[in-house]
Tab-separated table of C-alpha atoms in Angstrom:
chain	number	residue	atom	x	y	z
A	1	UNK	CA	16.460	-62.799	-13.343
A	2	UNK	CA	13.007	-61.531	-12.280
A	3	UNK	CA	11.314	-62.203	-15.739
A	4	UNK	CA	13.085	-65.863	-16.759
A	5	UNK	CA	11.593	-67.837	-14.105
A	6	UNK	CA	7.968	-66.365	-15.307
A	7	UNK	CA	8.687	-66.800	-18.619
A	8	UNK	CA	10.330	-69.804	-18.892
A	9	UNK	CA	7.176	-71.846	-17.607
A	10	UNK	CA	4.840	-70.130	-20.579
A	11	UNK	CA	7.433	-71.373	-23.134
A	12	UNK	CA	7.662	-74.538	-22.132
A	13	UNK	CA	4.292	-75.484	-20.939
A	14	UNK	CA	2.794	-76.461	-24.621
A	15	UNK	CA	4.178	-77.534	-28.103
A	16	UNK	CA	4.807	-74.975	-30.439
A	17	UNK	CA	6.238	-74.513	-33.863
A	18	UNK	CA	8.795	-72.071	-34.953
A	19	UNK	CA	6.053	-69.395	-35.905
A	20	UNK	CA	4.361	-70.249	-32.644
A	21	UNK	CA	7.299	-69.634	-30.548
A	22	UNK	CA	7.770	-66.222	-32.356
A	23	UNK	CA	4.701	-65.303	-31.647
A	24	UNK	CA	4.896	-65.995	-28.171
A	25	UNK	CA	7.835	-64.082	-28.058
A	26	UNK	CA	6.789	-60.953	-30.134
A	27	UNK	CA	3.686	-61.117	-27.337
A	28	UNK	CA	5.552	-61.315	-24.425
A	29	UNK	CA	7.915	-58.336	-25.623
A	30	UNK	CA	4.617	-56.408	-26.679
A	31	UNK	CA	3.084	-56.617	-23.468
A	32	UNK	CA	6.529	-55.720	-21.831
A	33	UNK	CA	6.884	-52.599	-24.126
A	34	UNK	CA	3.408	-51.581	-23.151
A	35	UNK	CA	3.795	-51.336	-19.342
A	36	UNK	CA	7.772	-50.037	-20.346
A	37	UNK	CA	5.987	-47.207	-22.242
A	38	UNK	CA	2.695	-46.752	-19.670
A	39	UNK	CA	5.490	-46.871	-16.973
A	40	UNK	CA	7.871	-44.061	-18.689
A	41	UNK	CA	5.265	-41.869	-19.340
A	42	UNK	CA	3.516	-41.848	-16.152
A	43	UNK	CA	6.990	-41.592	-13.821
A	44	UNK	CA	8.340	-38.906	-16.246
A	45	UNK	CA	5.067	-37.206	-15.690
A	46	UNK	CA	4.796	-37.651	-12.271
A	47	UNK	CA	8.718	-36.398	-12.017
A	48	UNK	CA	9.751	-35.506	-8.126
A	49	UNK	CA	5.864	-35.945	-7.296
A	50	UNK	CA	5.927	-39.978	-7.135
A	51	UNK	CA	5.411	-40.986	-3.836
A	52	UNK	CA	7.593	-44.244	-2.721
A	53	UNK	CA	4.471	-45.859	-0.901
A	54	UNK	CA	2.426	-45.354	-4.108
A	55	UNK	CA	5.008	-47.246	-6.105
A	56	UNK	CA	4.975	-49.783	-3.422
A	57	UNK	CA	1.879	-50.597	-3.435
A	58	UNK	CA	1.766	-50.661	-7.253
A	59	UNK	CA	3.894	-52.973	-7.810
A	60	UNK	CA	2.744	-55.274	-5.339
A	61	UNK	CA	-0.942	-54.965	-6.688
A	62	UNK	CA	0.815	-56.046	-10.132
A	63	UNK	CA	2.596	-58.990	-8.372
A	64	UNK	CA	-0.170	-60.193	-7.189
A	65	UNK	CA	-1.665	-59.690	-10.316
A	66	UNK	CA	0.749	-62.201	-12.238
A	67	UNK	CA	0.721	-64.336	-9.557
A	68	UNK	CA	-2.814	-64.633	-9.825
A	69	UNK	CA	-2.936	-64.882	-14.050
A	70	UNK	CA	0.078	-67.529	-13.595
A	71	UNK	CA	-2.375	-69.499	-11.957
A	72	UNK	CA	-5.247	-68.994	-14.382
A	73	UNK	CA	-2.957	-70.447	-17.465
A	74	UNK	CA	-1.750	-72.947	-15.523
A	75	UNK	CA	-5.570	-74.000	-14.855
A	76	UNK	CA	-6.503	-73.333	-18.850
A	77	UNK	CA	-3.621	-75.687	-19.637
A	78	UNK	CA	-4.486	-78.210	-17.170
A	79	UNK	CA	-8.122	-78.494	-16.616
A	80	UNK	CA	-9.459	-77.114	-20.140
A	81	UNK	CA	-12.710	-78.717	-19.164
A	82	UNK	CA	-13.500	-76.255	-15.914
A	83	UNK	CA	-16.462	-74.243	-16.214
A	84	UNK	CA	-13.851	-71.346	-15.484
A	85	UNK	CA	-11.524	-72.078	-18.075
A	86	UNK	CA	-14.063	-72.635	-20.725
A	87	UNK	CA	-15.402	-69.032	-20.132
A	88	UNK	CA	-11.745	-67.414	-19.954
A	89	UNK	CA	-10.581	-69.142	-23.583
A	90	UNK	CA	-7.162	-68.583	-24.612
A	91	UNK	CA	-8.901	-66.794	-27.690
A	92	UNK	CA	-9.762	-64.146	-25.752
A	93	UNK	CA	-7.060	-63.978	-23.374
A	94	UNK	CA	-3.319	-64.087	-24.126
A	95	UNK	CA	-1.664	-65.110	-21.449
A	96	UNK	CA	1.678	-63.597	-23.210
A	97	UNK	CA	0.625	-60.683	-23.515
A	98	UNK	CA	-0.946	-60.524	-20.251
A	99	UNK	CA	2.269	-61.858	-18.665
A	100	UNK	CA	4.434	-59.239	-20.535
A	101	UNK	CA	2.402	-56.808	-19.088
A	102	UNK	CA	2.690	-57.734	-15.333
A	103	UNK	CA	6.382	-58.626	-15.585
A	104	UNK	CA	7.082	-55.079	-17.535
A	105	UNK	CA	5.801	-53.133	-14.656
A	106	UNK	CA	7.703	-55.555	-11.442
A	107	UNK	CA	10.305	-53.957	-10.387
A	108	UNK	CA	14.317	-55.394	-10.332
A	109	UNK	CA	17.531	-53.399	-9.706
A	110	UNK	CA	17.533	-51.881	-13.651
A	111	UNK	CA	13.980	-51.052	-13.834
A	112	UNK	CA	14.493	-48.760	-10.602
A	113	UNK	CA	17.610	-46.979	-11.722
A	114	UNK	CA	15.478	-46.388	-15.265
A	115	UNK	CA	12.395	-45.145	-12.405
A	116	UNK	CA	14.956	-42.834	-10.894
A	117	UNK	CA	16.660	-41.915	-13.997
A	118	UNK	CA	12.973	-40.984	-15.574
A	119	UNK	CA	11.669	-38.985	-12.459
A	120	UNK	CA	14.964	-36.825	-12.907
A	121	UNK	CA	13.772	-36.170	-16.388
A	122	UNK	CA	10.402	-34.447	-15.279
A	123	UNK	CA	8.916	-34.972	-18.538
A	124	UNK	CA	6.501	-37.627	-20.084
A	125	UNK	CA	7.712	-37.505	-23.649
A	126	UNK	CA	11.684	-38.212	-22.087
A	127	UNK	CA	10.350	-40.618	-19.979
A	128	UNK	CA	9.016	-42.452	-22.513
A	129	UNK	CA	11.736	-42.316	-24.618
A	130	UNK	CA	14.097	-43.667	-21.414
A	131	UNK	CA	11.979	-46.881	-21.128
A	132	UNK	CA	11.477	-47.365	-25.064
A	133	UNK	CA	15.284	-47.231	-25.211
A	134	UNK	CA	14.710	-49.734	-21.641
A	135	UNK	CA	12.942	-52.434	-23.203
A	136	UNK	CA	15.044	-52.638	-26.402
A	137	UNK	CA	18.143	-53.032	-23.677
A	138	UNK	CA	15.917	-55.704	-22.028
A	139	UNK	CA	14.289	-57.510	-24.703
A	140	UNK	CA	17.534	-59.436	-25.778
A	141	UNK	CA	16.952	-61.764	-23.177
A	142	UNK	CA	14.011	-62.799	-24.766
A	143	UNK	CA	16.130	-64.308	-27.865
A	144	UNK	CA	17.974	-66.191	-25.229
A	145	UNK	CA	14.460	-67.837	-23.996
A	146	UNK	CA	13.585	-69.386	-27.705
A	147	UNK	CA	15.244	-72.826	-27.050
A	148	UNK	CA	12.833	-73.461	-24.147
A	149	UNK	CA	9.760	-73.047	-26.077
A	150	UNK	CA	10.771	-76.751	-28.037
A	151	UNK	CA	11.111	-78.091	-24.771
A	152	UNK	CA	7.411	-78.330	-24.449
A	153	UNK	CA	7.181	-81.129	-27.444
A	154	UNK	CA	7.954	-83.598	-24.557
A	155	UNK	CA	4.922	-83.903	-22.392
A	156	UNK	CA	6.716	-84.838	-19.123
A	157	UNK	CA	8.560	-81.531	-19.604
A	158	UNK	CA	5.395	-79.752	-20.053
A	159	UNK	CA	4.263	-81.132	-16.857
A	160	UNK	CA	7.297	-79.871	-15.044
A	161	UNK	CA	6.635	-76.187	-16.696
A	162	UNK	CA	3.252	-75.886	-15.321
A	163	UNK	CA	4.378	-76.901	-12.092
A	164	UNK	CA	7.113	-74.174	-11.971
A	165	UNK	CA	4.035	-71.820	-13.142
A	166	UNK	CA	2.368	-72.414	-9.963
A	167	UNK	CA	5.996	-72.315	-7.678
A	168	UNK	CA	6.968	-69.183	-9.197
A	169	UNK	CA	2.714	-67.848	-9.000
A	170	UNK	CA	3.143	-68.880	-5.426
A	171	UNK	CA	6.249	-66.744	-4.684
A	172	UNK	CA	5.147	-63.670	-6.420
A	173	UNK	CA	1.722	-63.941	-4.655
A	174	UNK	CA	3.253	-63.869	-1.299
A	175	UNK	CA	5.839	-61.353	-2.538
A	176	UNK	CA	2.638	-59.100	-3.218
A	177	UNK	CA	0.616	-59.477	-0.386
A	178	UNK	CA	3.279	-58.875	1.806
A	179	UNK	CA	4.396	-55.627	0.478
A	180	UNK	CA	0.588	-54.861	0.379
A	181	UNK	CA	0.552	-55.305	4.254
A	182	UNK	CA	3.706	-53.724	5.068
């Protein structure tokens, strides 16, 4: 639920082939297994040490975060010909990976049980393990997401993707500077 509505946009916003889609997929789920994995280790680490205001403000610094890199693909897709967006090339930034990242490390209902679950562990290499076994549980969803990706042949549709990117940027920036202020 916390992941669709961020996803869903990047599918849809462009035209893409079958090997195109799959690679957008296989990105997105590598940049979610790399924060799963960073995540793991460092909590199962950590153990009974994490504070809860340190998490807090983590995750609010990565909300912000995807917030703010929402908005940057939204302004590559739409204005290509910004000074901005010609220096921050999709070649050398991929936005699904990116994205994966940010929405592997904000937090929903199963990601804190796997948090609790991995502090109880006290140990990195079991903590990793917990959120490798986490993001294989997780990553079905992502087959459910394909069919969106060939929305984006129609260009109206497109339209409508990019402005859910910047609805859903919008929420998850306030989201984050809120819980950075609280």
């Amino acid at each position: 639920a916390t992941c669709g509505p961020i996803l869903a946009p990047l599918l849809m916003a462009e035209e893409r082939t079958w090997s195109g889609l799959l690679r957008v997929i296989g990105e997105l789920a590598l940049g979610r297994l790399l924060a799963y994995l960073a995540f793991g280790a460092g909590v199962g680490y950590l153990g009974t040490e994490l504070q809860g205001p340190w998490l807090d403000k983590a995750v609010a610094i990565a909300m912000v975060l995807l917030a703010l890199t929402m908005f940057l693909y939204v302004a590559m897709r739409g204005w290509p010909h910004l000074p901005l967006c010609r220096v921050v090339n999709t070649r050398f930034v991929r936005f699904p990976i990116l994205l994966g990242l940010l929405t592997g490390i904000n937090v929903c209902p199963p990601f804190l049980l796997a948090i609790s679950s991995a502090l109880g562990l006290g140990s990195m290499v079991l903590g990793l393990a917990l959120f490798g076994g986490f993001f294989l549980g997780t990553s079905l969803y992502l087959l459910a997401l394909v069919p969106l990706g060939f929305l984006g042949r129609w260009p109206n549709l497109r339209l409508v993707a990019l402005m859910t990117a910047v609805l859903v940027g919008g929420v998850f920036l306030v989201m984050g500077i809120v819980r950075l202020v609280t």
